[in-house]
Amino acid sequence: MPFSKDFLWGGATAANQCEGGYNLGGRGLANVDVVPHGKDRFPIITGEMKHLDFDDQHFYPAKEAIDMYHHWKEDLALFAEMGFKIYRMSIAWTRIFPQGDEKEPNEEGLAFYEEIFKECQRLGIEPLVTITHFDCPIHLIKAYGGWRNRKMVDFYENLARTLFTRYKGLVHYWLTFNEINMLLHAPFMGAGLVFEEGENKEQAKYLAAHHELLASALATKIGHEIDSENKIGCMLAAGDYYPYDCHPENVFEAQQQNHDNLFFIDVQSRGKYPNYLLKRLEREEIELPIQPGDLELLAKNTVDFVSFSYYASRVAKVAEQDADKSAGNIFESVTNPYLEASEWGWQIDPLGLRITMNTIYDRYQKPLFIVENGLGAIDKPDSDGFVTDDYRIAYMAAHIKEMKKAVELDGVELMGYTSWGCIDLVSAGTGEMSKRYGFIYVDRDDSGEGTLKRTPKKSFEWYKKVIATNGEDLTNE
Ligand code: BG6
C-alpha cells in the first residue's frame, strides 16, 4: 500500500474561476474579474494590453463563473459524497479587503468563508487554502502598480494575518501564492502588472518576484506564529523541461529553463536566492530590490511542504524557432514527438509526473503535495445531462499510477493529491467553460448561458472508488 491512511485525496478550485458573485457581499473588483473571454484575454493576462475596467465589447466569465457563491453547500456535499479528505480552494482577496489597502477587513467576506470552512469541518473535509490564486485588487493595480511596488507586501501581510487569525483551528493547510513562477509568463494575472510604454519588462517582473517572495516568507512566519499547527506550502507550475535530444547544448538549455521555474521554490524552500539566478540577473543588469533584513526573512521562513501543478512535461531546444511548438499551461513549449496531446494541444505525459516528483523531491527533501492535475476536455452530456468521460478517467488513472510509483518505488514523500477543477469551472488560460476538468458537469456555456445545474459524470463514481480504496483500484469498470 503506497499511501498512508491519512493520504489527502481531494480536488481543487480557485475563487475567481468558480465563485462569481463579483459584486456581492461588499466584494471589490480584482484583475481576474476584468479578464474577458476571447482574443484579448492573452494580451491582457500577459500585461501587454491595459484593460482595468469592464466594457460592453467583451464577455467576462468570472463575474458569475459557476455561481459557487450561491451553490457552495450543494457542491461541498458532492465533494463529500466522493469521499474528499481535502478541498483546495482560494480566498478572493477583494471579499476580505475590497480595495486591498484598507486597515479593517470586510466582515461579510470573512463570514462567507467561515461558513464554508465550518461546513467542511462538519463533512470531515480539510480545507487547503490558497491565499492568492492569481487575484489582485484592481485598486492596488491602479494606485500602486501591482506587485512591482513594495507596499504590496504590507497589504498582503494584512490579508494573511487576518486570515490566519480568523480561521485559526478551522484551516490547517495553506498555500501562499498559486503557481508563483507564472508571474514571469502571465504578469498581469500573476502579479497585477501592466507594462508601461518603454518599461524594462524583465526588471518589473523581478521586482514583483522579490516582493511576492518576501510576502510569502512573511505569511509563512505569521502563519506559524499564530498557530504552530499550520502547514504552509509554496506552489509551482511544474513539469520538467526535457532536453530535445542528447546534444549538450539542448541538455544545457533544459537545465537553464528548469532554473527559471525552480528559482522561486529555491527561495521559498531553501531560503536563499540561488547563485545561478543572481549571476544571470547581474549579467542582464536586472536588480533585485533587496533591502536590509530581506535575506534574513527569506532564510528564516521557509515552507513546510512543496506543492505543485502538473499537466505536462516540456521540451527545451536551442534555436527554438526551428522547432514545432505545442500549447501548454499559459506558455508553449517545443513539441515532444513521443507524446499525444489533449484537445487543447497540451501534451500528455504520465511518466513525466513521476520524473517531476523525483526532481522536486531530490532538490528540496520536503513533503510534496500535487495540488493540480487533470484533463481539460470537451464533454458531451446525453439527454439526461450525464457525461461518459472515459478519456478523463484514462488520463487520471495513468497519472495516479505514476504518482504511486514515485511514492512506492522511489520513496517520494507525498501528502496528497487534489485534481484540478473537481467541478467544471472557467478556464484560467482561455476563459472558456467548454474546457472542462470536473467530475461534476455544470450546465453553462462559453457565453454564460445555461441552468448551472450540477450533474455527476462517470468519473465521479470512479474517483469515489479510487479514494475509497486509497488509490488501489484505478480500473474503469
Ligand atoms: C493552472 C492554474 O495554471 O492551470 C489554474 O492554477 C488553471 O487556475 C489550470 O485553471 C488549468 O489551466 P486552464 O488554462 O486549462 O484553465
CSV table of C-alpha atoms and ligand atoms in Angstrom, one decimal:
chain,number,residue,atom,x,y,z
A,1,MET,CA,0.0,0.0,0.0
A,2,PRO,CA,1.9,3.1,-1.2
A,3,PHE,CA,-0.3,5.7,0.5
A,4,SER,CA,-0.8,6.1,4.3
A,5,LYS,CA,-4.3,6.0,5.6
A,6,ASP,CA,-4.3,9.8,6.0
A,7,PHE,CA,-3.3,10.5,2.4
A,8,LEU,CA,-5.2,13.6,1.4
A,9,TRP,CA,-7.3,12.9,-1.6
A,10,GLY,CA,-9.4,15.6,-3.0
A,11,GLY,CA,-10.0,18.3,-5.6
A,12,ALA,CA,-9.0,21.9,-6.3
A,13,THR,CA,-10.7,25.1,-7.4
A,14,ALA,CA,-9.9,28.9,-7.4
A,15,ALA,CA,-12.3,31.6,-6.3
A,16,ASN,CA,-12.2,33.6,-9.5
A,17,GLN,CA,-12.9,30.6,-11.6
A,18,CYS,CA,-15.9,29.3,-9.7
A,19,GLU,CA,-17.4,31.7,-7.2
A,20,GLY,CA,-18.9,34.5,-9.3
A,21,GLY,CA,-20.9,37.0,-7.1
A,22,TYR,CA,-18.3,39.5,-8.2
A,23,ASN,CA,-20.2,42.5,-6.7
A,24,LEU,CA,-21.9,40.7,-3.8
A,25,GLY,CA,-21.2,40.8,-0.1
A,26,GLY,CA,-19.2,44.0,-0.3
A,27,ARG,CA,-16.6,42.4,-2.7
A,28,GLY,CA,-14.3,44.8,-4.6
A,29,LEU,CA,-13.0,44.3,-8.2
A,30,ALA,CA,-9.9,42.3,-9.0
A,31,ASN,CA,-7.7,41.8,-12.0
A,32,VAL,CA,-9.3,38.4,-12.6
A,33,ASP,CA,-12.8,40.0,-13.0
A,34,VAL,CA,-11.9,42.2,-15.9
A,35,VAL,CA,-10.1,39.5,-17.9
A,36,PRO,CA,-12.5,38.6,-20.8
A,37,HIS,CA,-13.2,35.5,-22.8
A,38,GLY,CA,-11.9,35.8,-26.4
A,39,LYS,CA,-8.9,37.0,-28.3
A,40,ASP,CA,-7.9,39.9,-26.0
A,41,ARG,CA,-7.6,37.6,-23.0
A,42,PHE,CA,-4.0,36.7,-23.7
A,43,PRO,CA,-2.6,40.2,-24.2
A,44,ILE,CA,-4.4,41.2,-21.1
A,45,ILE,CA,-3.2,38.4,-18.8
A,46,THR,CA,0.4,39.0,-20.0
A,47,GLY,CA,0.3,42.7,-19.1
A,48,GLU,CA,0.7,43.8,-22.7
A,49,MET,CA,-2.8,45.3,-23.1
A,50,LYS,CA,-4.1,47.6,-20.4
A,51,HIS,CA,-7.7,46.7,-19.5
A,52,LEU,CA,-8.7,47.6,-15.9
A,53,ASP,CA,-12.5,48.0,-16.3
A,54,PHE,CA,-15.5,46.3,-17.8
A,55,ASP,CA,-16.7,47.3,-21.2
A,56,ASP,CA,-19.6,46.3,-23.5
A,57,GLN,CA,-17.5,44.6,-26.1
A,58,HIS,CA,-16.4,41.7,-24.0
A,59,PHE,CA,-17.9,38.8,-22.0
A,60,TYR,CA,-16.4,38.5,-18.5
A,61,PRO,CA,-16.8,34.9,-17.4
A,62,ALA,CA,-15.5,35.4,-13.8
A,63,LYS,CA,-18.5,37.7,-13.0
A,64,GLU,CA,-20.8,34.8,-12.4
A,65,ALA,CA,-18.5,31.8,-13.2
A,66,ILE,CA,-20.4,28.7,-11.9
A,67,ASP,CA,-22.0,30.8,-9.1
A,68,MET,CA,-20.4,28.8,-6.4
A,69,TYR,CA,-21.2,31.9,-4.3
A,70,HIS,CA,-24.7,30.5,-4.0
A,71,HIS,CA,-24.1,26.8,-4.7
A,72,TRP,CA,-21.2,26.1,-2.3
A,73,LYS,CA,-23.2,23.9,0.1
A,74,GLU,CA,-24.5,21.7,-2.7
A,75,ASP,CA,-21.0,21.5,-4.2
A,76,LEU,CA,-19.4,20.6,-0.9
A,77,ALA,CA,-22.0,17.9,-0.4
A,78,LEU,CA,-21.0,16.4,-3.8
A,79,PHE,CA,-17.3,16.5,-2.8
A,80,ALA,CA,-18.1,14.8,0.4
A,81,GLU,CA,-20.0,12.1,-1.5
A,82,MET,CA,-16.9,11.4,-3.5
A,83,GLY,CA,-15.1,11.0,-0.2
A,84,PHE,CA,-12.8,14.0,-0.4
A,85,LYS,CA,-10.4,14.3,2.6
A,86,ILE,CA,-9.3,17.7,1.5
A,87,TYR,CA,-10.7,20.5,-0.7
A,88,ARG,CA,-8.3,23.1,-2.2
A,89,MET,CA,-9.9,26.5,-2.7
A,90,SER,CA,-8.8,30.1,-2.7
A,91,ILE,CA,-9.8,33.2,-1.0
A,92,ALA,CA,-10.9,36.2,-3.2
A,93,TRP,CA,-8.7,38.9,-1.7
A,94,THR,CA,-11.4,41.6,-2.6
A,95,ARG,CA,-14.0,39.8,-0.5
A,96,ILE,CA,-11.8,40.4,2.5
A,97,PHE,CA,-10.3,43.8,1.5
A,98,PRO,CA,-12.4,45.2,-1.3
A,99,GLN,CA,-9.8,47.8,-2.2
A,100,GLY,CA,-6.8,46.0,-0.8
A,101,ASP,CA,-5.3,48.8,1.2
A,102,GLU,CA,-7.9,49.1,4.0
A,103,LYS,CA,-6.9,48.6,7.6
A,104,GLU,CA,-10.1,46.8,8.5
A,105,PRO,CA,-11.5,43.7,6.7
A,106,ASN,CA,-15.0,43.3,5.3
A,107,GLU,CA,-16.8,41.2,7.8
A,108,GLU,CA,-19.3,39.8,5.2
A,109,GLY,CA,-16.4,38.4,3.2
A,110,LEU,CA,-14.8,36.8,6.3
A,111,ALA,CA,-18.1,35.3,7.4
A,112,PHE,CA,-18.7,33.8,3.9
A,113,TYR,CA,-15.5,31.7,4.1
A,114,GLU,CA,-16.0,30.9,7.7
A,115,GLU,CA,-19.3,29.2,6.9
A,116,ILE,CA,-17.6,27.2,4.2
A,117,PHE,CA,-14.8,26.1,6.5
A,118,LYS,CA,-17.3,25.1,9.2
A,119,GLU,CA,-19.3,23.1,6.7
A,120,CYS,CA,-16.0,21.4,5.5
A,121,GLN,CA,-15.3,20.5,9.1
A,122,ARG,CA,-18.8,19.1,9.5
A,123,LEU,CA,-18.2,16.9,6.4
A,124,GLY,CA,-14.8,15.8,7.5
A,125,ILE,CA,-13.0,17.7,4.7
A,126,GLU,CA,-9.8,19.6,5.5
A,127,PRO,CA,-9.7,22.9,3.6
A,128,LEU,CA,-6.4,23.7,1.8
A,129,VAL,CA,-6.5,27.4,1.3
A,130,THR,CA,-4.6,29.3,-1.4
A,131,ILE,CA,-4.2,32.9,-0.1
A,132,THR,CA,-4.0,34.3,-3.6
A,133,HIS,CA,-4.8,32.4,-6.8
A,134,PHE,CA,-4.0,34.9,-9.5
A,135,ASP,CA,-6.1,37.7,-7.9
A,136,CYS,CA,-5.0,41.2,-7.1
A,137,PRO,CA,-7.4,44.1,-6.2
A,138,ILE,CA,-7.9,46.4,-9.1
A,139,HIS,CA,-7.4,49.4,-6.8
A,140,LEU,CA,-3.9,48.2,-5.9
A,141,ILE,CA,-3.1,47.9,-9.6
A,142,LYS,CA,-4.4,51.4,-10.4
A,143,ALA,CA,-3.0,53.2,-7.3
A,144,TYR,CA,0.3,51.3,-6.7
A,145,GLY,CA,1.1,49.5,-10.0
A,146,GLY,CA,0.6,46.0,-8.6
A,147,TRP,CA,3.5,43.8,-7.2
A,148,ARG,CA,6.2,46.0,-8.7
A,149,ASN,CA,5.5,48.2,-5.6
A,150,ARG,CA,6.9,47.1,-2.3
A,151,LYS,CA,3.8,48.4,-0.5
A,152,MET,CA,2.1,45.3,-1.8
A,153,VAL,CA,4.0,43.3,0.8
A,154,ASP,CA,2.2,45.2,3.6
A,155,PHE,CA,-1.2,44.8,2.0
A,156,TYR,CA,-0.7,41.1,1.6
A,157,GLU,CA,0.7,40.8,5.1
A,158,ASN,CA,-2.5,42.4,6.4
A,159,LEU,CA,-4.6,39.9,4.4
A,160,ALA,CA,-2.6,36.9,5.6
A,161,ARG,CA,-2.6,37.9,9.2
A,162,THR,CA,-6.4,38.5,9.0
A,163,LEU,CA,-7.0,35.0,7.5
A,164,PHE,CA,-4.6,33.2,9.9
A,165,THR,CA,-6.2,34.9,12.9
A,166,ARG,CA,-9.9,34.5,11.9
A,167,TYR,CA,-9.6,30.9,10.7
A,168,LYS,CA,-7.3,29.5,13.4
A,169,GLY,CA,-8.4,26.0,14.1
A,170,LEU,CA,-10.6,25.8,11.0
A,171,VAL,CA,-7.8,25.7,8.4
A,172,HIS,CA,-4.5,23.9,8.8
A,173,TYR,CA,-3.2,23.8,5.3
A,174,TRP,CA,-2.2,26.9,3.4
A,175,LEU,CA,-0.5,27.9,0.1
A,176,THR,CA,0.8,31.5,-0.1
A,177,PHE,CA,0.7,32.1,-3.9
A,178,ASN,CA,-0.7,29.9,-6.7
A,179,GLU,CA,1.9,29.0,-9.3
A,180,ILE,CA,4.3,31.7,-8.3
A,181,ASN,CA,6.5,31.2,-11.3
A,182,MET,CA,3.6,32.1,-13.6
A,183,LEU,CA,4.3,35.7,-12.9
A,184,LEU,CA,7.1,35.6,-15.5
A,185,HIS,CA,4.7,34.3,-18.1
A,186,ALA,CA,1.4,35.9,-17.2
A,187,PRO,CA,2.4,39.0,-15.3
A,188,PHE,CA,-1.0,40.7,-15.1
A,189,MET,CA,-2.6,37.5,-13.7
A,190,GLY,CA,0.4,36.6,-11.5
A,191,ALA,CA,1.4,40.0,-10.2
A,192,GLY,CA,-1.1,42.7,-11.4
A,193,LEU,CA,1.5,44.1,-13.8
A,194,VAL,CA,0.5,46.2,-16.8
A,195,PHE,CA,3.6,47.3,-18.7
A,196,GLU,CA,4.1,50.9,-19.4
A,197,GLU,CA,5.4,52.1,-22.8
A,198,GLY,CA,9.2,51.6,-22.9
A,199,GLU,CA,9.4,50.0,-19.5
A,200,ASN,CA,12.0,47.3,-18.9
A,201,LYS,CA,9.6,44.4,-18.5
A,202,GLU,CA,12.1,42.0,-17.1
A,203,GLN,CA,13.1,44.4,-14.4
A,204,ALA,CA,9.4,44.9,-13.5
A,205,LYS,CA,8.9,41.2,-13.3
A,206,TYR,CA,11.8,40.6,-10.9
A,207,LEU,CA,10.7,43.5,-8.7
A,208,ALA,CA,7.4,41.8,-8.4
A,209,ALA,CA,9.0,38.4,-7.9
A,210,HIS,CA,11.1,39.7,-5.0
A,211,HIS,CA,8.1,41.3,-3.4
A,212,GLU,CA,5.9,38.2,-3.7
A,213,LEU,CA,8.7,36.1,-2.3
A,214,LEU,CA,9.0,38.4,0.7
A,215,ALA,CA,5.3,38.4,1.2
A,216,SER,CA,5.3,34.6,1.0
A,217,ALA,CA,8.0,34.4,3.7
A,218,LEU,CA,6.2,36.9,5.9
A,219,ALA,CA,3.0,34.9,5.6
A,220,THR,CA,4.8,31.7,6.5
A,221,LYS,CA,6.3,33.4,9.5
A,222,ILE,CA,2.9,34.9,10.7
A,223,GLY,CA,1.1,31.7,10.0
A,224,HIS,CA,3.5,29.7,12.2
A,225,GLU,CA,3.4,32.3,14.9
A,226,ILE,CA,-0.4,32.4,15.0
A,227,ASP,CA,-0.8,28.6,15.0
A,228,SER,CA,2.1,26.2,15.2
A,229,GLU,CA,-0.2,23.5,13.7
A,230,ASN,CA,-0.4,25.4,10.4
A,231,LYS,CA,1.3,23.7,7.5
A,232,ILE,CA,2.3,26.3,4.9
A,233,GLY,CA,3.4,25.5,1.4
A,234,CYS,CA,4.6,27.1,-1.8
A,235,MET,CA,3.2,26.3,-5.2
A,236,LEU,CA,5.0,25.8,-8.5
A,237,ALA,CA,3.6,25.4,-12.0
A,238,ALA,CA,5.7,22.3,-12.6
A,239,GLY,CA,6.6,20.0,-15.4
A,240,ASP,CA,10.3,19.3,-16.1
A,241,TYR,CA,11.9,20.5,-19.2
A,242,TYR,CA,13.4,17.6,-21.1
A,243,PRO,CA,16.3,18.2,-23.5
A,244,TYR,CA,15.1,17.8,-27.1
A,245,ASP,CA,17.9,15.3,-27.6
A,246,CYS,CA,21.3,14.5,-26.1
A,247,HIS,CA,23.1,17.4,-27.8
A,248,PRO,CA,24.9,19.0,-24.9
A,249,GLU,CA,23.5,22.4,-25.9
A,250,ASN,CA,20.0,21.1,-25.6
A,251,VAL,CA,20.7,19.5,-22.3
A,252,PHE,CA,22.1,22.8,-21.0
A,253,GLU,CA,19.1,24.7,-22.4
A,254,ALA,CA,16.8,22.4,-20.5
A,255,GLN,CA,18.8,23.0,-17.3
A,256,GLN,CA,18.5,26.7,-17.8
A,257,GLN,CA,14.8,26.6,-18.4
A,258,ASN,CA,14.2,24.5,-15.3
A,259,HIS,CA,16.2,27.0,-13.3
A,260,ASP,CA,13.8,29.8,-14.4
A,261,ASN,CA,11.0,28.0,-12.8
A,262,LEU,CA,12.7,26.5,-9.8
A,263,PHE,CA,14.4,29.6,-8.5
A,264,PHE,CA,11.2,30.7,-6.9
A,265,ILE,CA,11.0,27.4,-4.9
A,266,ASP,CA,14.7,27.5,-4.2
A,267,VAL,CA,14.0,30.8,-2.3
A,268,GLN,CA,10.8,29.6,-0.6
A,269,SER,CA,12.1,26.2,0.3
A,270,ARG,CA,15.8,26.6,0.7
A,271,GLY,CA,15.6,30.2,1.9
A,272,LYS,CA,18.1,31.8,-0.4
A,273,TYR,CA,18.4,33.1,-4.0
A,274,PRO,CA,20.4,30.6,-6.0
A,275,ASN,CA,23.7,31.7,-7.4
A,276,TYR,CA,22.7,30.8,-11.0
A,277,LEU,CA,19.9,33.4,-10.8
A,278,LEU,CA,22.0,36.1,-9.1
A,279,LYS,CA,24.7,35.7,-11.8
A,280,ARG,CA,22.2,35.8,-14.6
A,281,LEU,CA,20.4,38.9,-13.3
A,282,GLU,CA,23.8,40.6,-12.8
A,283,ARG,CA,24.7,39.9,-16.5
A,284,GLU,CA,21.4,41.2,-17.7
A,285,GLU,CA,21.6,44.3,-15.4
A,286,ILE,CA,18.4,43.4,-13.6
A,287,GLU,CA,18.3,44.4,-10.0
A,288,LEU,CA,16.5,42.7,-7.1
A,289,PRO,CA,15.2,45.4,-4.8
A,290,ILE,CA,16.8,43.7,-1.7
A,291,GLN,CA,16.6,45.8,1.5
A,292,PRO,CA,18.3,45.2,4.8
A,293,GLY,CA,16.6,42.3,6.6
A,294,ASP,CA,15.0,40.8,3.5
A,295,LEU,CA,17.5,38.0,3.0
A,296,GLU,CA,17.2,37.1,6.7
A,297,LEU,CA,13.4,37.0,6.4
A,298,LEU,CA,13.7,34.6,3.4
A,299,ALA,CA,16.2,32.4,5.2
A,300,LYS,CA,14.3,32.0,8.4
A,301,ASN,CA,10.8,31.4,7.0
A,302,THR,CA,10.9,28.5,4.6
A,303,VAL,CA,7.9,26.4,3.7
A,304,ASP,CA,6.8,23.2,5.3
A,305,PHE,CA,5.9,21.5,2.1
A,306,VAL,CA,6.2,22.0,-1.7
A,307,SER,CA,3.1,21.8,-3.7
A,308,PHE,CA,2.8,22.0,-7.5
A,309,SER,CA,0.5,21.6,-10.5
A,310,TYR,CA,1.4,19.2,-13.2
A,311,TYR,CA,-0.3,19.0,-16.6
A,312,ALA,CA,2.6,18.1,-18.8
A,313,SER,CA,6.4,17.9,-19.2
A,314,ARG,CA,8.1,20.4,-21.5
A,315,VAL,CA,10.9,20.3,-24.0
A,316,ALA,CA,13.9,22.6,-24.5
A,317,LYS,CA,15.9,23.1,-27.7
A,318,VAL,CA,18.3,25.8,-28.7
A,319,ALA,CA,17.3,27.6,-31.9
A,320,GLU,CA,13.7,27.0,-30.8
A,321,GLN,CA,12.4,28.9,-33.8
A,322,ASP,CA,13.1,25.8,-35.9
A,323,ALA,CA,11.1,23.5,-33.7
A,324,ASP,CA,7.4,22.6,-33.7
A,325,LYS,CA,5.6,24.1,-30.7
A,326,SER,CA,2.8,22.7,-28.6
A,327,ALA,CA,0.4,24.6,-26.4
A,328,GLY,CA,0.7,24.3,-22.6
A,329,ASN,CA,-0.2,25.8,-19.3
A,330,ILE,CA,-0.1,29.5,-20.4
A,331,PHE,CA,3.2,29.2,-22.3
A,332,GLU,CA,4.0,26.9,-25.2
A,333,SER,CA,6.9,24.5,-25.4
A,334,VAL,CA,8.7,22.6,-28.1
A,335,THR,CA,6.7,19.6,-29.2
A,336,ASN,CA,7.7,16.2,-27.8
A,337,PRO,CA,7.3,13.8,-30.7
A,338,TYR,CA,6.7,10.8,-28.4
A,339,LEU,CA,3.6,12.2,-26.8
A,340,GLU,CA,-0.1,12.6,-27.6
A,341,ALA,CA,-1.9,15.8,-26.9
A,342,SER,CA,-5.3,16.9,-25.4
A,343,GLU,CA,-7.9,18.8,-27.5
A,344,TRP,CA,-6.2,22.0,-26.4
A,345,GLY,CA,-2.8,20.7,-27.6
A,346,TRP,CA,-1.4,20.1,-24.1
A,347,GLN,CA,0.8,17.1,-24.3
A,348,ILE,CA,0.0,14.1,-22.1
A,349,ASP,CA,2.9,12.6,-20.2
A,350,PRO,CA,2.0,10.5,-17.1
A,351,LEU,CA,5.6,9.3,-16.6
A,352,GLY,CA,6.6,13.0,-16.6
A,353,LEU,CA,4.7,13.3,-13.3
A,354,ARG,CA,6.9,10.7,-11.7
A,355,ILE,CA,10.0,12.3,-13.2
A,356,THR,CA,8.9,15.8,-12.0
A,357,MET,CA,8.1,14.4,-8.5
A,358,ASN,CA,11.6,13.0,-8.3
A,359,THR,CA,13.2,16.2,-9.4
A,360,ILE,CA,11.4,18.3,-6.9
A,361,TYR,CA,11.8,15.8,-4.0
A,362,ASP,CA,15.5,15.3,-4.7
A,363,ARG,CA,16.1,19.0,-4.7
A,364,TYR,CA,14.1,20.0,-1.6
A,365,GLN,CA,13.7,16.9,0.6
A,366,LYS,CA,10.4,18.1,1.8
A,367,PRO,CA,7.0,16.5,1.6
A,368,LEU,CA,5.3,17.2,-1.8
A,369,PHE,CA,1.6,17.9,-2.5
A,370,ILE,CA,0.2,17.6,-6.0
A,371,VAL,CA,-2.4,20.3,-5.9
A,372,GLU,CA,-3.4,20.3,-9.6
A,373,ASN,CA,-3.6,17.7,-12.3
A,374,GLY,CA,-6.2,16.8,-14.8
A,375,LEU,CA,-7.5,16.8,-18.4
A,376,GLY,CA,-9.3,19.8,-19.9
A,377,ALA,CA,-11.7,18.3,-22.4
A,378,ILE,CA,-14.9,18.8,-24.3
A,379,ASP,CA,-17.7,16.9,-22.6
A,380,LYS,CA,-20.9,15.9,-24.4
A,381,PRO,CA,-23.7,15.2,-22.0
A,382,ASP,CA,-26.5,12.8,-23.0
A,383,SER,CA,-30.2,13.8,-22.8
A,384,ASP,CA,-30.1,13.3,-19.0
A,385,GLY,CA,-27.1,15.5,-18.7
A,386,PHE,CA,-24.8,12.6,-18.0
A,387,VAL,CA,-21.2,12.6,-19.4
A,388,THR,CA,-19.4,9.4,-20.1
A,389,ASP,CA,-15.8,10.7,-19.6
A,390,ASP,CA,-13.7,7.6,-20.1
A,391,TYR,CA,-10.9,9.9,-21.6
A,392,ARG,CA,-10.7,11.8,-18.3
A,393,ILE,CA,-10.6,8.5,-16.3
A,394,ALA,CA,-7.9,7.2,-18.5
A,395,TYR,CA,-5.8,10.4,-18.1
A,396,MET,CA,-6.2,10.4,-14.3
A,397,ALA,CA,-5.6,6.7,-13.8
A,398,ALA,CA,-2.4,6.9,-15.8
A,399,HIS,CA,-1.1,9.8,-13.8
A,400,ILE,CA,-2.2,8.4,-10.4
A,401,LYS,CA,-0.4,5.1,-11.4
A,402,GLU,CA,2.9,7.0,-11.9
A,403,MET,CA,2.3,9.0,-8.7
A,404,LYS,CA,2.0,5.7,-6.8
A,405,LYS,CA,5.3,4.5,-8.3
A,406,ALA,CA,7.0,7.7,-7.3
A,407,VAL,CA,5.9,7.0,-3.7
A,408,GLU,CA,6.2,3.2,-3.6
A,409,LEU,CA,9.3,2.7,-5.7
A,410,ASP,CA,11.2,6.0,-5.4
A,411,GLY,CA,10.3,6.9,-1.8
A,412,VAL,CA,9.0,10.4,-2.6
A,413,GLU,CA,7.1,11.7,0.4
A,414,LEU,CA,3.6,12.9,-0.8
A,415,MET,CA,1.0,14.4,1.4
A,416,GLY,CA,-1.9,14.3,-1.1
A,417,TYR,CA,-3.4,14.8,-4.5
A,418,THR,CA,-6.1,17.3,-5.4
A,419,SER,CA,-7.2,17.1,-9.1
A,420,TRP,CA,-7.8,20.4,-10.8
A,421,GLY,CA,-11.3,21.7,-11.4
A,422,CYS,CA,-13.1,18.9,-9.5
A,423,ILE,CA,-16.2,20.6,-10.6
A,424,ASP,CA,-16.3,22.3,-14.1
A,425,LEU,CA,-15.2,25.9,-13.9
A,426,VAL,CA,-13.9,28.7,-16.0
A,427,SER,CA,-10.5,28.1,-17.7
A,428,ALA,CA,-7.8,30.4,-16.5
A,429,GLY,CA,-5.9,30.4,-19.7
A,430,THR,CA,-8.8,30.8,-22.2
A,431,GLY,CA,-11.9,31.9,-20.2
A,432,GLU,CA,-13.9,29.1,-21.7
A,433,MET,CA,-16.4,26.9,-19.8
A,434,SER,CA,-16.1,24.3,-22.6
A,435,LYS,CA,-12.6,23.3,-21.4
A,436,ARG,CA,-13.8,21.1,-18.6
A,437,TYR,CA,-11.8,19.2,-15.9
A,438,GLY,CA,-14.6,18.2,-13.5
A,439,PHE,CA,-16.1,15.1,-12.0
A,440,ILE,CA,-19.3,17.2,-11.9
A,441,TYR,CA,-20.8,18.7,-15.0
A,442,VAL,CA,-22.0,22.3,-14.8
A,443,ASP,CA,-24.6,23.4,-17.3
A,444,ARG,CA,-23.1,26.6,-18.5
A,445,ASP,CA,-21.5,27.6,-21.8
A,446,ASP,CA,-18.8,29.9,-23.1
A,447,SER,CA,-21.2,32.8,-23.4
A,448,GLY,CA,-22.7,32.4,-19.9
A,449,GLU,CA,-25.9,30.6,-21.0
A,450,GLY,CA,-27.1,27.5,-19.0
A,451,THR,CA,-29.0,26.5,-15.9
A,452,LEU,CA,-25.9,26.0,-13.7
A,453,LYS,CA,-27.3,22.5,-12.8
A,454,ARG,CA,-24.7,20.2,-11.4
A,455,THR,CA,-24.6,16.5,-12.7
A,456,PRO,CA,-22.0,13.9,-11.6
A,457,LYS,CA,-20.1,12.5,-14.6
A,458,LYS,CA,-18.9,8.9,-14.9
A,459,SER,CA,-15.6,9.9,-13.4
A,460,PHE,CA,-17.4,10.9,-10.2
A,461,GLU,CA,-18.1,7.3,-9.3
A,462,TRP,CA,-14.6,6.3,-10.5
A,463,TYR,CA,-12.8,8.9,-8.3
A,464,LYS,CA,-15.1,7.9,-5.3
A,465,LYS,CA,-13.8,4.3,-5.7
A,466,VAL,CA,-10.2,5.5,-6.1
A,467,ILE,CA,-10.5,7.4,-2.8
A,468,ALA,CA,-12.3,4.6,-1.0
A,469,THR,CA,-9.6,2.1,-2.0
A,470,ASN,CA,-6.8,4.6,-1.2
A,471,GLY,CA,-5.7,4.5,-4.8
A,472,GLU,CA,-5.6,0.7,-5.0
A,473,ASP,CA,-8.3,0.3,-7.6
A,474,LEU,CA,-7.8,2.5,-10.6
A,475,THR,CA,-9.8,0.4,-13.0
A,476,ASN,CA,-12.7,1.8,-15.1
A,477,GLU,CA,-15.5,-0.7,-14.6
B,1,BG6,C1,-3.2,26.3,-13.5
B,1,BG6,C2,-4.0,27.3,-12.7
B,1,BG6,O1,-2.4,27.2,-14.3
B,1,BG6,O2,-3.8,25.6,-14.5
B,1,BG6,C3,-5.5,27.1,-12.8
B,1,BG6,O3,-3.5,27.3,-11.4
B,1,BG6,C4,-5.9,26.7,-14.2
B,1,BG6,O4,-6.0,28.3,-12.3
B,1,BG6,C5,-5.2,25.4,-14.5
B,1,BG6,O5,-7.2,26.7,-14.4
B,1,BG6,C6,-5.6,24.8,-15.9
B,1,BG6,O6,-5.4,25.8,-16.9
B,1,BG6,P1,-6.6,26.2,-17.9
B,1,BG6,O7,-6.0,27.3,-18.7
B,1,BG6,O8,-6.9,25.0,-18.6
B,1,BG6,O9,-7.7,26.6,-17.0
